[in-house]
XYZ file of C-alpha atoms in Angstrom:
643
model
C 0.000 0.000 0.000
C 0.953 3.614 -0.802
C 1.522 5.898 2.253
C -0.334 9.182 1.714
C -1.640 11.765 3.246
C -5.510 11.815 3.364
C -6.740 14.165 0.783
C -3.933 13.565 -1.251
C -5.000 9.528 -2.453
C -5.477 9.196 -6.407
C -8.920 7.881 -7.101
C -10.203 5.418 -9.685
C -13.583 7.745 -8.854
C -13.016 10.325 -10.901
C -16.150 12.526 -12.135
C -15.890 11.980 -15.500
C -16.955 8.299 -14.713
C -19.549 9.336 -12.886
C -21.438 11.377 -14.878
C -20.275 9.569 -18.232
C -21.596 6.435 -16.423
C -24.605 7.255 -14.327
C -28.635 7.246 -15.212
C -31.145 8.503 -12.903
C -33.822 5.913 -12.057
C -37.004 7.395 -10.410
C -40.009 5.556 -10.422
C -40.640 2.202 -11.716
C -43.893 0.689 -12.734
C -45.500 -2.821 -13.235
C -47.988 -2.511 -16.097
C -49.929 -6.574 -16.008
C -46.280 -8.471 -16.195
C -44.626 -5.460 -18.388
C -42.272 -3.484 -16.532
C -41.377 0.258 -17.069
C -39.930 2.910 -15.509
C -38.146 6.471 -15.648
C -34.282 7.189 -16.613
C -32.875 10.918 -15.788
C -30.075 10.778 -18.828
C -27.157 13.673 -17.803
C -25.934 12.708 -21.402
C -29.190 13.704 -23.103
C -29.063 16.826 -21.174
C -30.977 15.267 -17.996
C -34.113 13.973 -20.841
C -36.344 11.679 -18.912
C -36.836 8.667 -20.898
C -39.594 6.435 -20.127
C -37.964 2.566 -20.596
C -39.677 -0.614 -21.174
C -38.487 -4.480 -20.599
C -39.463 -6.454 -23.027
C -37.564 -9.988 -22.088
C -33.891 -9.389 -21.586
C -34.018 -5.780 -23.895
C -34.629 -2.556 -22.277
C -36.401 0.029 -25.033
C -36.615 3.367 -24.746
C -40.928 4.382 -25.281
C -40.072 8.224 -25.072
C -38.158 9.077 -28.185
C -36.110 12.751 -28.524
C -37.290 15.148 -27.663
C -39.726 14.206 -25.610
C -38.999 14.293 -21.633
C -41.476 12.884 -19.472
C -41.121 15.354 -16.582
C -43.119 18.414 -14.971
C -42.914 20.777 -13.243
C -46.114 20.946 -10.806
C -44.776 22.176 -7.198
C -41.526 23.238 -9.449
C -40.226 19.550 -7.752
C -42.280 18.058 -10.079
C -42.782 13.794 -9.766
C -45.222 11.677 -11.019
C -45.236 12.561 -15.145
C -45.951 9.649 -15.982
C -48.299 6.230 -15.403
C -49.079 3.487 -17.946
C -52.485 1.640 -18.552
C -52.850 -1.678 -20.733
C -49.758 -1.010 -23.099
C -50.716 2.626 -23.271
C -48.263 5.120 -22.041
C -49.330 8.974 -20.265
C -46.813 11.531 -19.873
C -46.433 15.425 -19.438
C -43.575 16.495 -21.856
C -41.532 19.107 -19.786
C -40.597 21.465 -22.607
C -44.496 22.579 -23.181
C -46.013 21.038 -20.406
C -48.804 19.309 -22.705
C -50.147 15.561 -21.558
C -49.212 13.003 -24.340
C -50.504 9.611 -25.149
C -48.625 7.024 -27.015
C -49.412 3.850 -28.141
C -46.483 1.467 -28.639
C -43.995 2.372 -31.287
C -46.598 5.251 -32.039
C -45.671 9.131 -32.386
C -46.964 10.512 -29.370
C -50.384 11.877 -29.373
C -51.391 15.924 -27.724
C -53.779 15.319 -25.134
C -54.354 18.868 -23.695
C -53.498 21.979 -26.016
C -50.167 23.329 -26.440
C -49.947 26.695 -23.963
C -50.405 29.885 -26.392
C -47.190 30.901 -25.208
C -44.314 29.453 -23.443
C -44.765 28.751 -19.708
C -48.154 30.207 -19.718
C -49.929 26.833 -19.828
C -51.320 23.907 -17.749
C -48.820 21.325 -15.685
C -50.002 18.212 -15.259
C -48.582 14.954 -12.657
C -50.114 12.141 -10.493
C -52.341 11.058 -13.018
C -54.514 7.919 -13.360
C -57.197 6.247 -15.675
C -60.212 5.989 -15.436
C -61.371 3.080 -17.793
C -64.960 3.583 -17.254
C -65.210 7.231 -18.376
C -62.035 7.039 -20.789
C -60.339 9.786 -18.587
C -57.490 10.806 -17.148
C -57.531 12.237 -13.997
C -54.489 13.842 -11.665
C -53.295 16.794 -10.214
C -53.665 20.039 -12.798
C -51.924 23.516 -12.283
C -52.927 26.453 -13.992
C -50.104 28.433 -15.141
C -52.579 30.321 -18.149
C -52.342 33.412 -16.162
C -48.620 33.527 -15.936
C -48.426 34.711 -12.132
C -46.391 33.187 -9.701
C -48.738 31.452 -7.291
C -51.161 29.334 -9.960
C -54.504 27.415 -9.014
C -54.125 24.230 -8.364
C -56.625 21.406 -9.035
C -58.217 17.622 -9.195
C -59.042 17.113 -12.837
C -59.615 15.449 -15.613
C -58.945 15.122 -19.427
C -60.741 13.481 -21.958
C -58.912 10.727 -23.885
C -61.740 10.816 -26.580
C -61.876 14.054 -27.802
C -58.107 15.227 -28.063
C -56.872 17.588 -27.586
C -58.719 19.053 -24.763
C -59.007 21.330 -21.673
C -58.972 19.878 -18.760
C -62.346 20.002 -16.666
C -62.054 20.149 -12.886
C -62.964 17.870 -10.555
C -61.856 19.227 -6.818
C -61.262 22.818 -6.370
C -60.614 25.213 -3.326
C -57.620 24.091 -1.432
C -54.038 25.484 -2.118
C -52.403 21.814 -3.182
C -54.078 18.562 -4.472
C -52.077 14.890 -4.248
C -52.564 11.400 -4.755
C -56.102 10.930 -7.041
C -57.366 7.331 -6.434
C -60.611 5.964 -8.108
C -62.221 3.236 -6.292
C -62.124 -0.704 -8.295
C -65.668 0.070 -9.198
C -64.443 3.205 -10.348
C -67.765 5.218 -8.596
C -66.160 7.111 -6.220
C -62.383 9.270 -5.883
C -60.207 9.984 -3.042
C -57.033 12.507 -3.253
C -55.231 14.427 -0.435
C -55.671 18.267 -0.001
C -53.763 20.628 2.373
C -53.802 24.783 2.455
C -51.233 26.884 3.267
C -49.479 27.906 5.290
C -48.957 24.117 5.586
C -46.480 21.437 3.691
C -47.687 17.828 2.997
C -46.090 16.530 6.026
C -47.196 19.057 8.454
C -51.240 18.398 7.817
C -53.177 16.935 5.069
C -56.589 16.022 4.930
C -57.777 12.820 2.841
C -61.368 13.020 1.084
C -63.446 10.625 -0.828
C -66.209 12.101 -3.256
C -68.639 10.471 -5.689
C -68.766 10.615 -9.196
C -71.180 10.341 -11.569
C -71.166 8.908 -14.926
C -69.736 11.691 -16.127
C -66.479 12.148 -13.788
C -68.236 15.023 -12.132
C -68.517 15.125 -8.288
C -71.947 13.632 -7.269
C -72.973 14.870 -3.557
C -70.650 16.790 -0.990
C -66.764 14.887 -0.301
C -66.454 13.014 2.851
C -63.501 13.265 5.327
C -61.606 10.331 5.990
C -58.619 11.340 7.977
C -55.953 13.978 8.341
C -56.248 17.743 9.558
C -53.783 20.801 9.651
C -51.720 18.957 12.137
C -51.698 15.473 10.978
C -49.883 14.815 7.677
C -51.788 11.608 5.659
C -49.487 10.222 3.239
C -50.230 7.745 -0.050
C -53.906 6.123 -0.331
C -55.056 3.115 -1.715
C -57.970 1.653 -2.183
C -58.485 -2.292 -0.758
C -58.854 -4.243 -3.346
C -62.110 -5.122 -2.163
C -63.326 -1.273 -2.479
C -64.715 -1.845 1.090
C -62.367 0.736 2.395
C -58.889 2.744 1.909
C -55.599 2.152 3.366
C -53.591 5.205 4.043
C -50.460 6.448 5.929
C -50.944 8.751 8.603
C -48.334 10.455 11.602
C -51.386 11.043 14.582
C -49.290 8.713 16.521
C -45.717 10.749 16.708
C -45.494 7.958 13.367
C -45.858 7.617 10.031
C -48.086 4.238 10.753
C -50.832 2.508 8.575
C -54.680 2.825 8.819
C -57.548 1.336 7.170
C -60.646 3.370 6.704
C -63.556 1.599 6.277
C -66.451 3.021 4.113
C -69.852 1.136 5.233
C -68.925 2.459 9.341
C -66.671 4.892 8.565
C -64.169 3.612 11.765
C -60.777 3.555 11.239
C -57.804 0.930 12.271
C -54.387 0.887 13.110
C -52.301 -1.772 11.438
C -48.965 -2.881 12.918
C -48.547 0.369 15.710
C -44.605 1.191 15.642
C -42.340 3.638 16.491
C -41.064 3.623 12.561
C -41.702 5.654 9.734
C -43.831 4.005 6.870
C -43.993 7.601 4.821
C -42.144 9.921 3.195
C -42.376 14.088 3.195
C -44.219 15.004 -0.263
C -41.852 16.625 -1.861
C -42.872 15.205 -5.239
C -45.794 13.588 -6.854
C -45.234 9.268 -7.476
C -43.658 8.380 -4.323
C -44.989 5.002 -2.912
C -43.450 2.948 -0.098
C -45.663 -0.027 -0.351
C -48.278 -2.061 -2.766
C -50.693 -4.314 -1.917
C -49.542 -7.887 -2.960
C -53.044 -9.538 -2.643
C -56.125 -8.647 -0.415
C -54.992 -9.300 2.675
C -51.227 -8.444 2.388
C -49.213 -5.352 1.286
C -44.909 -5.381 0.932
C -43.934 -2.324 2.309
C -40.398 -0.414 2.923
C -39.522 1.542 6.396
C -37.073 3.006 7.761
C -34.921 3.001 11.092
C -32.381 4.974 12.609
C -31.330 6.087 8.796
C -31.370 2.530 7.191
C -34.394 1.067 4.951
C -35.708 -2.283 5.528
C -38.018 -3.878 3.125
C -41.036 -6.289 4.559
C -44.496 -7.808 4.039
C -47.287 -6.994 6.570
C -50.669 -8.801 7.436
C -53.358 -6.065 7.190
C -56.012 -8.656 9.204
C -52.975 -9.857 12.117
C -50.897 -6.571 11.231
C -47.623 -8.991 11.545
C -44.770 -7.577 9.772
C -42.034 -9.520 8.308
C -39.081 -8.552 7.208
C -37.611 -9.064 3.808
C -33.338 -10.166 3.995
C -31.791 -8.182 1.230
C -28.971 -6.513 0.860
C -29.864 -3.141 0.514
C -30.863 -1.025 2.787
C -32.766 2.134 1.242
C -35.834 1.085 -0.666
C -38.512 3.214 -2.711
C -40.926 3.270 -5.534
C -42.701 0.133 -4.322
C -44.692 -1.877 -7.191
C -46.405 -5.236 -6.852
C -48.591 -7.761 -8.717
C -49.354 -11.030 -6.967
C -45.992 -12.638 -6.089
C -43.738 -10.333 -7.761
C -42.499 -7.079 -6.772
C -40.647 -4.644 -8.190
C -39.095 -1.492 -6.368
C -36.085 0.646 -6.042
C -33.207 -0.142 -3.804
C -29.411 0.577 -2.826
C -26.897 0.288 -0.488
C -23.580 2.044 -0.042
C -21.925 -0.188 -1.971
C -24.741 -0.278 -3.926
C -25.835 1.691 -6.758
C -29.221 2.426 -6.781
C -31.344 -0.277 -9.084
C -34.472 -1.537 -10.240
C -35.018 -4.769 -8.906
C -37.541 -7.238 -8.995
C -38.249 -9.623 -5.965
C -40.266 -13.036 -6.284
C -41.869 -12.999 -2.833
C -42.423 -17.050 -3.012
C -38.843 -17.905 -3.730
C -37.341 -15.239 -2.082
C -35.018 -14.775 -4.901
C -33.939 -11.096 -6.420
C -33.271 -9.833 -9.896
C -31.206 -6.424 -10.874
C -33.322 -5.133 -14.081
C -31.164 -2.037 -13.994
C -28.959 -0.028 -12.432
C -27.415 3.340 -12.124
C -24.092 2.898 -12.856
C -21.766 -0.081 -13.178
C -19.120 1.217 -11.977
C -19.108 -0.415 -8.547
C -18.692 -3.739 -10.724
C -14.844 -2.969 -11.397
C -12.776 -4.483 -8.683
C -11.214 -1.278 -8.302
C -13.734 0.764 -7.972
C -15.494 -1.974 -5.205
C -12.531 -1.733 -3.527
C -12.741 1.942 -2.643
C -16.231 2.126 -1.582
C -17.138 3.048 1.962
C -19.388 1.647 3.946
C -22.050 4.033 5.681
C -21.971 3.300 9.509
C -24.839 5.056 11.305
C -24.111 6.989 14.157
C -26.123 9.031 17.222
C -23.962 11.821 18.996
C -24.957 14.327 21.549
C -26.243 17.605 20.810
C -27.763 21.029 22.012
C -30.756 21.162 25.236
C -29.627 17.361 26.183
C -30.782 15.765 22.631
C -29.729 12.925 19.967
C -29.034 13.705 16.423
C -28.390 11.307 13.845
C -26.506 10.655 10.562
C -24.043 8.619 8.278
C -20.571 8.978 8.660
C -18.185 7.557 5.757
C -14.886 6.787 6.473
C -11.806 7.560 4.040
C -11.242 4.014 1.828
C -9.004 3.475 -0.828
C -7.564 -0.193 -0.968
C -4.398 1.061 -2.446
C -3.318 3.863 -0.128
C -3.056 4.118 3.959
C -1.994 7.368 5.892
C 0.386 8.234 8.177
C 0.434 7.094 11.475
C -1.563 9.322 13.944
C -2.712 11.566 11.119
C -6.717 12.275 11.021
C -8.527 12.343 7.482
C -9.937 16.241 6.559
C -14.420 15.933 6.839
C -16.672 17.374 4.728
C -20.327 17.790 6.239
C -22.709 17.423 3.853
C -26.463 18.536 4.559
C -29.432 17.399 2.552
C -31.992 19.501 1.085
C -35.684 20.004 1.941
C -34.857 20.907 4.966
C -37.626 18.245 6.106
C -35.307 15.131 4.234
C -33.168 12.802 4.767
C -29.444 11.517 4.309
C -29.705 8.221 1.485
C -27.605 5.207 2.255
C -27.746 4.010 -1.218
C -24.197 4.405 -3.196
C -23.356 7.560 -3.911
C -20.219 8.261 -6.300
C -20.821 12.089 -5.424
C -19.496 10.423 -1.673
C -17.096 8.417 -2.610
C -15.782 10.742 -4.832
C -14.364 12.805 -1.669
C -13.459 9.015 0.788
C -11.990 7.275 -2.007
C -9.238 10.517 -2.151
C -8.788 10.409 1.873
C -11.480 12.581 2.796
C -14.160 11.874 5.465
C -18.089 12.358 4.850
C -20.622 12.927 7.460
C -24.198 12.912 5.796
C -26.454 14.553 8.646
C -30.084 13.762 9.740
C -30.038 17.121 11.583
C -33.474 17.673 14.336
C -36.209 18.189 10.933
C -35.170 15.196 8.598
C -37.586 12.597 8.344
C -37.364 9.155 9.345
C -36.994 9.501 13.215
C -40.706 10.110 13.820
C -42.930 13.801 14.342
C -41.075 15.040 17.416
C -37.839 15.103 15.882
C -39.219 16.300 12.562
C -40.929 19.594 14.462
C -37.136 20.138 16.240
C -36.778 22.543 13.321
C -40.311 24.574 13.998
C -39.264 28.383 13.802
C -35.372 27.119 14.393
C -34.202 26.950 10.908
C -30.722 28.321 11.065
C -30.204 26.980 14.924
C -31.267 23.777 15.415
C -29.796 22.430 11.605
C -26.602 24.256 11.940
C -26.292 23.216 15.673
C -26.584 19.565 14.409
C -23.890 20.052 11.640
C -21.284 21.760 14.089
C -22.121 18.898 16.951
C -21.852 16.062 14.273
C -18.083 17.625 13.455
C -17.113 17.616 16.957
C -18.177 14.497 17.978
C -15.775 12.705 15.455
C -13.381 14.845 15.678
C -13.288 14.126 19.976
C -13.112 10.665 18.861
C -10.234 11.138 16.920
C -11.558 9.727 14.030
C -11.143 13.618 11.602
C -9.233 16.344 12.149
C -11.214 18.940 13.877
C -9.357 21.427 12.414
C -10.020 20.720 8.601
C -13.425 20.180 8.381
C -15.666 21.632 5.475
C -19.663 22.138 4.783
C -21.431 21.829 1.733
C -24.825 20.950 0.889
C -27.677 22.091 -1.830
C -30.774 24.230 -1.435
C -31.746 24.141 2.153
C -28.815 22.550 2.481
C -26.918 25.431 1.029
C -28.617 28.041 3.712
C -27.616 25.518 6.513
C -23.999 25.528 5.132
C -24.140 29.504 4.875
C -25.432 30.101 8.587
C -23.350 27.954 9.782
C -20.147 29.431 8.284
C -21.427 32.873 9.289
C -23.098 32.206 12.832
C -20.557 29.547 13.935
C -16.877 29.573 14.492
C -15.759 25.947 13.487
C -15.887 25.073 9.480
C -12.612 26.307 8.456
C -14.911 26.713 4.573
C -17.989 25.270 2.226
C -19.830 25.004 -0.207
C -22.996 26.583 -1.682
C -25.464 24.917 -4.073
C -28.030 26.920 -5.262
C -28.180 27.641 -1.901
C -30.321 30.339 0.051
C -28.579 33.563 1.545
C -31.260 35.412 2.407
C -34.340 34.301 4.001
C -36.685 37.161 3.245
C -36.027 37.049 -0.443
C -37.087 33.775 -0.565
C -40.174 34.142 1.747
C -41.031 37.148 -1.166
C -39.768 35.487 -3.927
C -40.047 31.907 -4.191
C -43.011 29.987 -6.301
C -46.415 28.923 -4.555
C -45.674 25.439 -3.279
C -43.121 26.840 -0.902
C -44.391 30.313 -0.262
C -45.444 29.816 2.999
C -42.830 27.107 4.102
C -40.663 29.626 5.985
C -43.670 30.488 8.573
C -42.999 27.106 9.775
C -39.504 27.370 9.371
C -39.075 31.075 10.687
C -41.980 32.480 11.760
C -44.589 34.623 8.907
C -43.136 37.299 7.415
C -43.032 40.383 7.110
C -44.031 40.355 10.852
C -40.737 38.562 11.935
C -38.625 40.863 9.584
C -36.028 41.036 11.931
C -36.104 37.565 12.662
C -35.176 36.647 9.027
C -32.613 39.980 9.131
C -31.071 37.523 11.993
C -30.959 34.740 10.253
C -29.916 35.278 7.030
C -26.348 35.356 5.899
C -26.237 37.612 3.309
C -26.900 40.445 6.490
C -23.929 38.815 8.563
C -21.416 38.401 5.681
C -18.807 40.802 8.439
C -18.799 37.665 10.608
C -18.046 35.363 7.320
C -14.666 35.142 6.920
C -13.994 31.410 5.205
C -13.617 30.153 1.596
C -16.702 29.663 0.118
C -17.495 28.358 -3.305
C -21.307 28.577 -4.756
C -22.613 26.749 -7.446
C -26.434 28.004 -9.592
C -28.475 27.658 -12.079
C -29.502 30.369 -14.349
C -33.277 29.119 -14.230
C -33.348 28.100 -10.745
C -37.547 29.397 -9.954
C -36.940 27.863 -6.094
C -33.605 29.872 -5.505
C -33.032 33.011 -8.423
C -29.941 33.772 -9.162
C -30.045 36.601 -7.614
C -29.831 35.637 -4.088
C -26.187 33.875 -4.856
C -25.417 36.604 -6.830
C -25.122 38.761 -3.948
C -23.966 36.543 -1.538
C -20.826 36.227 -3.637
C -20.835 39.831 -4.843
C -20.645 40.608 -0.908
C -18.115 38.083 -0.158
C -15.388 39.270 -2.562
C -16.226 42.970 -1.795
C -14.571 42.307 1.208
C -11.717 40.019 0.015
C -13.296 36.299 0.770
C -11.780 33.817 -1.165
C -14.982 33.070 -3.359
C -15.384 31.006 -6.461
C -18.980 30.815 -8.194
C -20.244 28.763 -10.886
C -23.366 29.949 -13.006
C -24.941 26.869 -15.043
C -27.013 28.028 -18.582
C -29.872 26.118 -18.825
C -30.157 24.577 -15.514
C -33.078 24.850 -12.541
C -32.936 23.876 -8.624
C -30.430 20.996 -8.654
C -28.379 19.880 -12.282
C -29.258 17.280 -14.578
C -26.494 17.966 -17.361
C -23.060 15.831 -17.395
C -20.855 18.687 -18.130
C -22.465 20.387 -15.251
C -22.402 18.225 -12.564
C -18.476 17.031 -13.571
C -17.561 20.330 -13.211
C -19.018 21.432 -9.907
C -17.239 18.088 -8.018
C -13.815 18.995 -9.445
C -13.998 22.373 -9.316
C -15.313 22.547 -4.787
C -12.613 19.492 -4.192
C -9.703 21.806 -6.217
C -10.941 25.011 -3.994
C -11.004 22.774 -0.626
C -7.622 21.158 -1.677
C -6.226 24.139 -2.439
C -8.154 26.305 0.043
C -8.673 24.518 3.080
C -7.134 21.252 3.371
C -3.984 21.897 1.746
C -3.832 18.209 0.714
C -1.266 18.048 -2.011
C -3.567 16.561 -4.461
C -2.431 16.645 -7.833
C -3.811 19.142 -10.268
């Protein structure tokens, strides 16, 4: 083995493999036997192509220059479903719902907006055999203002191209249309601001006549402003819906049944069986016959993947080696979802629940395949450390690995802190190169589950109610410290990065703590107020929660935003944007950086063409990992790496 310093290793990880070798897979779908689902192509310029297997061939349905993505919420999700052979996508450069047939040129369902962006979005859709509709979630950008309405509706497949008619109307945000197997009645979430999905929803169920109109007033089923209801599903009975809901501290099931209107708990457990709403499509379990659903949940930051009685509510557990699971599909005995592990990319797999026996359909990148490559890849060990008012926090801490190089004796590897997005998310276990880009060189990684993230239950989800920029940050800095008093990083080369929320986190905590010796920015907020004023309707009212309403705590956000505390700032930072970024503008990093060098920072910024909240293209996301490992290596850790 080579003796290095860490920091300095050379890395069979470098980021032209990764992008030249990596997909995106999203959400997969079982269609009868057929099996489809979603690839996010940086080599296409991040084109969404919807995939088919068809015996051992995978074939792509969505032909250039069609992209099956949207943009309802901005975040998007859910563009796409498939119904006897028949595919149903929104295209994301006009927005328009399409229809294609096999090998078919895809068919306008909706027309084409009179001028750009000034049309309807559509996601979460389903069909509706009976009527020969679609029906999902419709926003209505006609208007071209910033905070569109938002609806339940539907479009008629037989007369196409047409407007879509509206079902459910009057709440701020619509999710999850369901139609009943007899197909007479619909349920869907709703919530209002100033509420997210996972703060309170409330789920409905309304009539409809033979027309797809609502027949009669809707019916509550469960939910409220303070109890968040994730994913419904009718039994396959249609006596009754199962749903997720958190009124226990939980994310827990319940069954809801229609003739007595009672509901049940099913398998009571301090575990999370959701998942925050940030997008539309997200499913964490399918029911495998009547009586039985497979289901993925998650604990202490690891996935686990499981069948549960509904009648006994016995779970077992599933032994696989993964251990973060999502986009959970069944049909009798098989299932199909998507799962990964550290030393696994993510992948599309398909499970045989009678044999027990496992089959990779696809798979992000191969690249953990080559021996070398395998050989590098660190294992995430979850951890629980102290921090502020007598509290636990949580997260995944990566060790440096490189099974060609060791360092000196009694030498401690340099940490970056990375901090997810949302804020209410979570850190991923499944392989990421993006991580083992920086352990594979001699570099540490702690991914943090700071007091907000999901997966630890309510109470430590509502740690970050008005404390954004205290309780996240405090987290970060405690996470640090804890390895660092274990000797396990050196305390005194330790770096924070992270995207969107993320990127605010990193900024407060380089400005109102003295500990990360520098960071990094993406597309990152600066200035709270701006984006309380300025940011598009699904998160408008986001930062109540997080803050407190504005403009009554003006000086609140004053406090808490870096961009008013960049005198107290005085590390390396390096920012990262996208020119079309709606969730961030460029603005905000624009003068967090214009700030920063005024007064002699070492600053380097990075403004993507072409790119919104987070980067799909190849070129893109290569150069952002070289270019914030060169300005740590060169500005902070003082490695030695090669140029």
């Amino acid at each position: 083995m080579i003796k290095a310093p860490y920091g300095s290793w050379n890395s069979p990880i470098t980021s032209d493999l990764i992008v030249a070798g990596s997909i995106g897979l999203n959400e997969i779908r079982l269609d009868g036997d057929a099996v489809y689902w979603v690839e996010g192509r940086p080599q296409e310029q991040g084109r969404n192509v919807i995939v088919r297997v068809d015996g051992d061939a995978r074939i792509d349905v969505t032909q250039k220059p069609f992209s099956a993505r949207t943009r309802v919420h901005e975040y998007g999700g859910g563009a796409w479903t498939v119904d006897n052979g028949v595919i149903y996508f929104s295209n994301f450069s006009d927005g328009v719902l399409y229809r294609q047939k096999g090998n078919a040129k895809p068919e306008a369902l909706t027309p084409a907006p009179a001028e750009k962006g000034k049309g309807w979005r559509f996601a979460d859709g389903i069909i509706d055999r009976k009527r020969n509709l679609w029906i999902g979630v419709g926003e209505d950008h006609t208007a071209g203002n910033a905070h569109p309405e938002n609806y339940i509706v539907a479009v008629d497949l037989a007369n196409a191209p047409s407007a879509p008619r509206i079902i459910a109307r009057g709440h701020d945000f619509y999710a999850s249309p369901k139609l009943s197997p007899d197909g007479e009645h619909l349920v869907y979430l709703w919530w209002d601001h100033p509420n997210m999905p996972w703060n309170g929803t409330t789920l409905e169920s309304v009539a409809l006549d033979a027309s797809g109109a609502p027949q009669g007033e809707p019916r509550t089923i469960a939910g409220g402003v303070a109890e968040s209801i994730f994913q419904p599903e009718w039994l396959p009975d249609g006596s009754g819906v199962l749903f997720v809901s958190d009124k226990s501290g939980w994310w827990n099931f319940y069954t809801y049944d229609l003739a007595t209107a009672k509901t049940r708990a099913i398998c009571p457990k301090d575990t999370e069986f959701g998942l925050p709403q940030w997008v539309f499509g997200l499913s964490t379990y399918a029911f495998v016959d009547a009586q039985r659903i497979v289901c993925t949940y998650s604990e202490g930051g690891l996935g686990k993947l499981a069948t549960l009685d509904l009648a006994g509510g016995t779970l077992a557990p599933i032994a696989l080696p993964y251990s973060a699971f999502g986009s959970i599909r069944a049909n009798q005995n098989t299932v199909v979802f998507r799962a990964g592990a550290s030393d696994k990319p993510v992948s599309f797999v398909r499970l045989e629940l009678a044999s027990g026996e496992h089959t990779v359909l696809a798979k992000a990148t191969e690249l953990a395949d080559r021996p070398q490559i395998a050989a590098c890849l660190s294992m995430a060990e979850p951890i629980e450390y102290p921090t502020e008012n007598g509290l636990a926090a949580f997260a995944l801490f990566y060790p440096p690995k490189n099974a060609e190089y060791e360092a000196p004796a009694g030498e401690q590897p340099p940490l970056v802190v990375m901090v997810h997005g949302g804020p209410t998310s979570a850190a991923q276990s499944a392989l990421s190169l993006g991580i083992q880009y920086w352990t594979s060189r001699g570099i540490a990684v702690l991914d943090v589950n700071y007091g907000g993230s999901t997966g630890f239950g309510r109470a430590y989800r509502d740690r970050l109610h008005l404390s954004w920029g205290v309780v996240d940050v405090d987290d970060c800095v405690n996470g640090a410290k804890y390895l660092a008093a274990q000797g396990r990083v050196d305390g005194g080369r330790c770096v924070i990065t992270g995207g969107s929320a993320g990127g605010y986190t990193t900024l407060a905590a380089l400005a109102f703590r003295d500990f990360f010796q520098g960071g990094g920015s993406h597309y990152g907020v600066s200035d709270a107020a701006a984006l309380a004023a300025d940011t598009h309707k699904f998160e408008s009212r986001y930062m109540d929660w997080l803050i407190g309403p504005y403009p009554q705590e003006a000086a609140l956000y004053r406090e808490r935003s870096p961009i008013h505390h960049v005198d107290k700032l005085d590390k390396p930072v390096i920012f990262f944007q996208g020119d079309e970024d709606m969730v961030v503008p460029p603005n905000q990093t624009e003068m967090m950086v214009d700030a920063l060098r005024a007064k002699g920072n070492a600053v380097g910024y990075f403004l993507f063409a072409g790119e919104q909240h987070g980067f799909r293209k190849a070129g893109n996301i290569q150069r952002a990992l070289d270019a914030e490992l060169y300005f740590y290596a060169f500005e902070v850790f003082r490695t030695g790496l090669k140029y």
